[in-house]
Coordinates of C-alpha atoms in Angstrom, one line a residue:
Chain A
X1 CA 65.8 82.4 86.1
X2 CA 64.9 86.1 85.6
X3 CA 61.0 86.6 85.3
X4 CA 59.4 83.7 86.2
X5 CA 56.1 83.3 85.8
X6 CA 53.3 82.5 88.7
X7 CA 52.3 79.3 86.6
X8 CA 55.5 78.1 86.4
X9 CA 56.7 78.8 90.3
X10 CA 53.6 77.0 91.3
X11 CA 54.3 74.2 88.8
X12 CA 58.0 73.9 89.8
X13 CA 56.6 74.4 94.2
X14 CA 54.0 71.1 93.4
X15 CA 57.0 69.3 91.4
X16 CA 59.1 69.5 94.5
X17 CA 56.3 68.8 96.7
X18 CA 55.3 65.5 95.2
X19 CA 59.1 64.5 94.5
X20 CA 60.0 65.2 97.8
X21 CA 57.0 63.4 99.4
X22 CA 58.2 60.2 97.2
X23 CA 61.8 60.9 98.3
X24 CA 60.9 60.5 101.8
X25 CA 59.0 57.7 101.2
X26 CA 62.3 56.0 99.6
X27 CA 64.7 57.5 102.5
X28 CA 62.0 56.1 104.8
X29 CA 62.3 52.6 103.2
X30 CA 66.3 52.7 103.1
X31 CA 66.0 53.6 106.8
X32 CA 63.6 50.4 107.5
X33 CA 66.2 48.1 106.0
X34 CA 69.3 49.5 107.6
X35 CA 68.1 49.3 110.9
X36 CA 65.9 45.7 110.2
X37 CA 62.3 47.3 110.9
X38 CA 63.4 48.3 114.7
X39 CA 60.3 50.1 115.7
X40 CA 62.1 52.8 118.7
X41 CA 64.9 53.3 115.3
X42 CA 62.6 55.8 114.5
X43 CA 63.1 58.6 117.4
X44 CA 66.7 58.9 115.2
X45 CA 65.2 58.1 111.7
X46 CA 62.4 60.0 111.7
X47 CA 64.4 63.4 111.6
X48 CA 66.9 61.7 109.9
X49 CA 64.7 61.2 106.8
X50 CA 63.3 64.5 106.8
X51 CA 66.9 65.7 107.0
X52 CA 68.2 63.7 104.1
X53 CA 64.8 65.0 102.0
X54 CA 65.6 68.4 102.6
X55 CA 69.5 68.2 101.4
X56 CA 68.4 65.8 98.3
X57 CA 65.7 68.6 96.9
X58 CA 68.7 71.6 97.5
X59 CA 71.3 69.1 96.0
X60 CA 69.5 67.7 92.9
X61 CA 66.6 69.3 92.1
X62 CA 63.4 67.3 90.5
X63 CA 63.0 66.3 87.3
X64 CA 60.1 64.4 85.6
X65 CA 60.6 60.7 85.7
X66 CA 58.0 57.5 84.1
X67 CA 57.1 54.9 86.1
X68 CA 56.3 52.6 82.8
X69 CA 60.0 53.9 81.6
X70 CA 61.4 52.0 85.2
X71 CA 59.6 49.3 85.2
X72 CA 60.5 48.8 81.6
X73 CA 64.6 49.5 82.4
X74 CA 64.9 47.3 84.9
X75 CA 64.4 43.3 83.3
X76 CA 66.6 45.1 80.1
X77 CA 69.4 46.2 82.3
X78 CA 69.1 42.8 83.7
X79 CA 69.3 40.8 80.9
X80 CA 71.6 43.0 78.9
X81 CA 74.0 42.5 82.4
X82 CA 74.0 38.8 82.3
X83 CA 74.6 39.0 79.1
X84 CA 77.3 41.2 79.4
X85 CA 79.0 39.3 81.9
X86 CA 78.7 36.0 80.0
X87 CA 80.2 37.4 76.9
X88 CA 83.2 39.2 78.8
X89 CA 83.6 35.4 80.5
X90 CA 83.9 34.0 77.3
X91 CA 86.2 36.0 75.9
X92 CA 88.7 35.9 78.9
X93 CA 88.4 32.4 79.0
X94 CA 89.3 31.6 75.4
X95 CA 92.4 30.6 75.0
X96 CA 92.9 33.0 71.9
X97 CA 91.6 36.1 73.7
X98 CA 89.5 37.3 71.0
X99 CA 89.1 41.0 71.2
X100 CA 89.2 44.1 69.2
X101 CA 89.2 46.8 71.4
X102 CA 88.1 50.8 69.6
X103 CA 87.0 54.4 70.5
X104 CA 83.5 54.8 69.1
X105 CA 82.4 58.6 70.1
X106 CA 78.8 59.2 70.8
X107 CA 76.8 62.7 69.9
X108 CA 74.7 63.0 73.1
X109 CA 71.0 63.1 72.5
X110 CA 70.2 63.5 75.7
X111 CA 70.1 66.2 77.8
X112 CA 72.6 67.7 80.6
X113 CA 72.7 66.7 83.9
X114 CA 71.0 63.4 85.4
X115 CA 70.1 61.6 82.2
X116 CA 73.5 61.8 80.9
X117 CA 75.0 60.6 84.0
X118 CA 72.7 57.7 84.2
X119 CA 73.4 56.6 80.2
X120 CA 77.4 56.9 81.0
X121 CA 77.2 54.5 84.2
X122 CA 74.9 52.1 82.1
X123 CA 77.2 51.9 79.6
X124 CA 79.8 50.8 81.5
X125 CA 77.7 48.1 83.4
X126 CA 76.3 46.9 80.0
X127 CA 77.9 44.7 77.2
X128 CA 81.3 45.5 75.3
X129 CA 81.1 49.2 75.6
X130 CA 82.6 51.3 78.7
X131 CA 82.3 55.6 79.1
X132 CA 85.6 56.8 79.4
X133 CA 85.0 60.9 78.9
X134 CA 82.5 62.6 78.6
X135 CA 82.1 66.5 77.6
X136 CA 79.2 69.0 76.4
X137 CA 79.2 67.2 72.8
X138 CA 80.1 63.7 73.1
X139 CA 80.3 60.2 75.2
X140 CA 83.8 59.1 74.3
X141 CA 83.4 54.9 74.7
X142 CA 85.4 52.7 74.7
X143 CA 84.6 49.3 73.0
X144 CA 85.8 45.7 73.9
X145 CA 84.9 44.8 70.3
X146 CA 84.4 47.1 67.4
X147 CA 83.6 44.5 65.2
X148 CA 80.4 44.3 67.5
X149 CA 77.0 45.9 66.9
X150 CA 77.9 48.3 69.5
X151 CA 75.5 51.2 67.6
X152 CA 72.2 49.5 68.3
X153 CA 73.4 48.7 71.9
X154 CA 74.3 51.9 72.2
X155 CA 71.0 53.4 71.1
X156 CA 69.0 50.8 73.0
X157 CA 70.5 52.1 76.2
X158 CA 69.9 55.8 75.1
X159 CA 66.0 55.1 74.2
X160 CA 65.6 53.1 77.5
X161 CA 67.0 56.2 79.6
X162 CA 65.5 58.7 77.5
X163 CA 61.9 56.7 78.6
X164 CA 63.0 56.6 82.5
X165 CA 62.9 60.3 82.2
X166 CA 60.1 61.1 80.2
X167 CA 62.1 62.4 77.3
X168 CA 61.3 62.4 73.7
X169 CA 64.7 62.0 71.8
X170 CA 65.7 64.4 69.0
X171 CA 65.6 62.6 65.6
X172 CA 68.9 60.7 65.7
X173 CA 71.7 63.0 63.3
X174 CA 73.8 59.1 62.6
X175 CA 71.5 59.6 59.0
X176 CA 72.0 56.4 57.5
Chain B
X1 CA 68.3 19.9 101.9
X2 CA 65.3 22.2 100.1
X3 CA 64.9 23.1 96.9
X4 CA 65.3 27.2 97.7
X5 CA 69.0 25.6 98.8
X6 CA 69.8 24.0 95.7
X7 CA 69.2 27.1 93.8
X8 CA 71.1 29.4 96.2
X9 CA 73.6 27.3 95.9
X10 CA 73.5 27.0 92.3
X11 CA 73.4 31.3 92.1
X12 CA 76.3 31.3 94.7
X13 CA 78.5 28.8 92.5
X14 CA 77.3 30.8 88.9
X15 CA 78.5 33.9 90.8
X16 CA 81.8 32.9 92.0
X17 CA 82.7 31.5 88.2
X18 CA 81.6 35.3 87.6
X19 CA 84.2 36.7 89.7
X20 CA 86.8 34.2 88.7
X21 CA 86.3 35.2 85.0
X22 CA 86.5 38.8 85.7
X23 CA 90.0 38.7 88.0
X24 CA 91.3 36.4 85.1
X25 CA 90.0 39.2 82.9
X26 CA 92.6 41.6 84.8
X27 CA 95.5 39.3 84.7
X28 CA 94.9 38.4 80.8
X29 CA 93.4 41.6 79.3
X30 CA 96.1 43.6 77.3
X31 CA 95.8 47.7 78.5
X32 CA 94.0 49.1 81.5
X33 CA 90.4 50.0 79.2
X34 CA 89.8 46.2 78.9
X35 CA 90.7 45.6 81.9
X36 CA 88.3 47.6 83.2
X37 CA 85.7 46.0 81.0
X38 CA 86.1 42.6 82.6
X39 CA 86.2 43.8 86.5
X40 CA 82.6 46.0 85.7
X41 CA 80.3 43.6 84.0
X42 CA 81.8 40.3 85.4
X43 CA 81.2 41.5 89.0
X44 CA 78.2 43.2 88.0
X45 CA 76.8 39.8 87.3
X46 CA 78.9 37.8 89.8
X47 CA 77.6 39.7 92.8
X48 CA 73.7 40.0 91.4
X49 CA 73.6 36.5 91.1
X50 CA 75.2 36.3 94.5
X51 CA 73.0 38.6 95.9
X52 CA 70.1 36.3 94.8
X53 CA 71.2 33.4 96.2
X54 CA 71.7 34.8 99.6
X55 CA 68.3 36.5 99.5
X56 CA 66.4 34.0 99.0
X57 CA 67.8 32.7 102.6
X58 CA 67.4 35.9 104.4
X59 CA 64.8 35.3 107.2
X60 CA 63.0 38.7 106.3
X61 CA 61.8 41.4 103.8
X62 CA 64.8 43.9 105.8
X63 CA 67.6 41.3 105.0
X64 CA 66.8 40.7 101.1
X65 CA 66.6 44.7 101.3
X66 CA 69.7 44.9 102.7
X67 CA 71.4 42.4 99.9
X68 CA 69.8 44.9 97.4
X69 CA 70.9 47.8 98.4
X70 CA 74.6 46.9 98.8
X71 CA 74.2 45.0 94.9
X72 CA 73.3 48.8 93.9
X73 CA 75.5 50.7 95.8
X74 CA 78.4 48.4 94.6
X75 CA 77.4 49.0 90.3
X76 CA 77.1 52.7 91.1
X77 CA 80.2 52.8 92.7
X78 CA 81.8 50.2 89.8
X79 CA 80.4 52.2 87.3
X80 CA 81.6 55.7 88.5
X81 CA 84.9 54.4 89.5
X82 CA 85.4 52.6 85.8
X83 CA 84.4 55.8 84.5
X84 CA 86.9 57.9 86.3
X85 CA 90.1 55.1 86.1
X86 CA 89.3 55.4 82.4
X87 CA 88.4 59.0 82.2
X88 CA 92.5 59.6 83.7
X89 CA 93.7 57.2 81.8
X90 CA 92.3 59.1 78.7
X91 CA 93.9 62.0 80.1
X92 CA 97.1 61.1 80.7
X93 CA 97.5 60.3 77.3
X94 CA 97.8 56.3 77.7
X95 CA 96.7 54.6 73.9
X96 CA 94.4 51.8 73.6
X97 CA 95.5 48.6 73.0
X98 CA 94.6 48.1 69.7
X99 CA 94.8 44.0 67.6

């Protein structure tokens, strides 16, 4: 961060503005539920949630985010759980046990930092596949089935992150 | 009886077979990495559907909240825990189980 620009600092000062206004509205909203709506909570929640605003923007700073890309994640990480959980039911309740457990690594198309954090914890909540490293180049995971199509799952989850951010993925480098 | 307690009841039972499932996951499951698959997604769903069936007897907006916010604390903290049990596991050089 050498020369910056004055575009770009005002850019980045109304970025932090609006995602710290909808940060306190969220902080807000936790507090409301912790303390079931008590309205004299708020002499100690008030500066609590400006407090908690304040050490979110120095700790992780904002990034662009799509409202359409949330409200499309959330009935597919749903769906994909129960799903998830009824197939590893299955397979522990079956007398024969039948899995075929493998090491599938992942080129990350995604970029560093938040998105990648939030793909590796889906994975492991979603069906048959579970993060177990992770470095600058790849997503090692580990797969309860490798006979599974654990690709398209896998590239589901990507696509469905990449949209909660408001990324546009690189063309994927599998080439088949 | 009303029908909102027939299906909380019904959530609550399809959540405990959940949790049953994923603890005899951990006793049957060969090596640590499956192991790990059945505790994350069996309670994933076992405590979702859980969390349903109690919401929809909390007596306000703050109590269903409540039920949602500990259902998503709990996957984040599943998910980075599983991560990090399989992360060391990888580490310390222990093999996968394979057929």
């Amino acid at each position: 961060m050498v020369a910056r620009t004055v575009d770009q600092t005002e850019h980045l000062g109304f970025m932090s503005l609006r995602s710290g206004s909808l940060r306190a509205v969220l902080f807000a909203l936790i507090w409301w539920i912790l303390t079931d709506g008590a309205t004299d909570s708020w002499l100690v929640g008030a500066p609590m949630v400006l407090l908690a605003t304040v050490a979110s923007i120095a700790l992780l700073p904002p990034s662009s985010w799509s409202l359409t890309g949330i409200m499309r994640f959330v009935p597919f990480f749903l769906w994909r759980s129960l799903y998830g959980g009824v197939d590893v039911a299955r397979r522990t309740l079956h007398p024969r046990l039948p899995i075929a457990p493998g090491l599938f690594y992942h080129p990350w198309r995604l970029p560093p930092g938040l998105p990648r954090l939030f793909m590796a914890n889906t994975v492991s909540l979603l069906p048959g596949t579970l993060s177990a490293e992770l470095d600058a180049d790849y997503l090692q995971v580990h797969l309860l089935d490798e006979q599974k199509d654990f690709l398209s799952e896998l590239e589901m989850i990507e696509q469905r992150v990449a949209a909660m951010f408001g990324i546009s993925l690189p063309p994927s480098s599998r080439g088949e | 009886m009303t029908l909102g307690d027939y299906l909380s009841l019904l959530l609550l039972i399809a959540g405990a077979i959940f949790f049953l499932a994923g603890t005899l996951g951990l006793l049957r499951f060969p090596d640590v990495y499956t192991r790990l698959h059945a505790l994350t997604k069996a309670d994933n769903v076992g405590l979702g559907l859980m969390v349903a069936g109690l919401a929809l007897q909390a007596e306000s907006w703050a109590v269903a909240g409540k039920l949602l916010l500990i259902w998503l604390l709990v996957l984040l903290a599943g998910a980075s825990v599983a991560h990090l049990v399989a992360a060391t596991a990888r580490q310390r050089g222990i093999k996968l189980w394979r057929r």
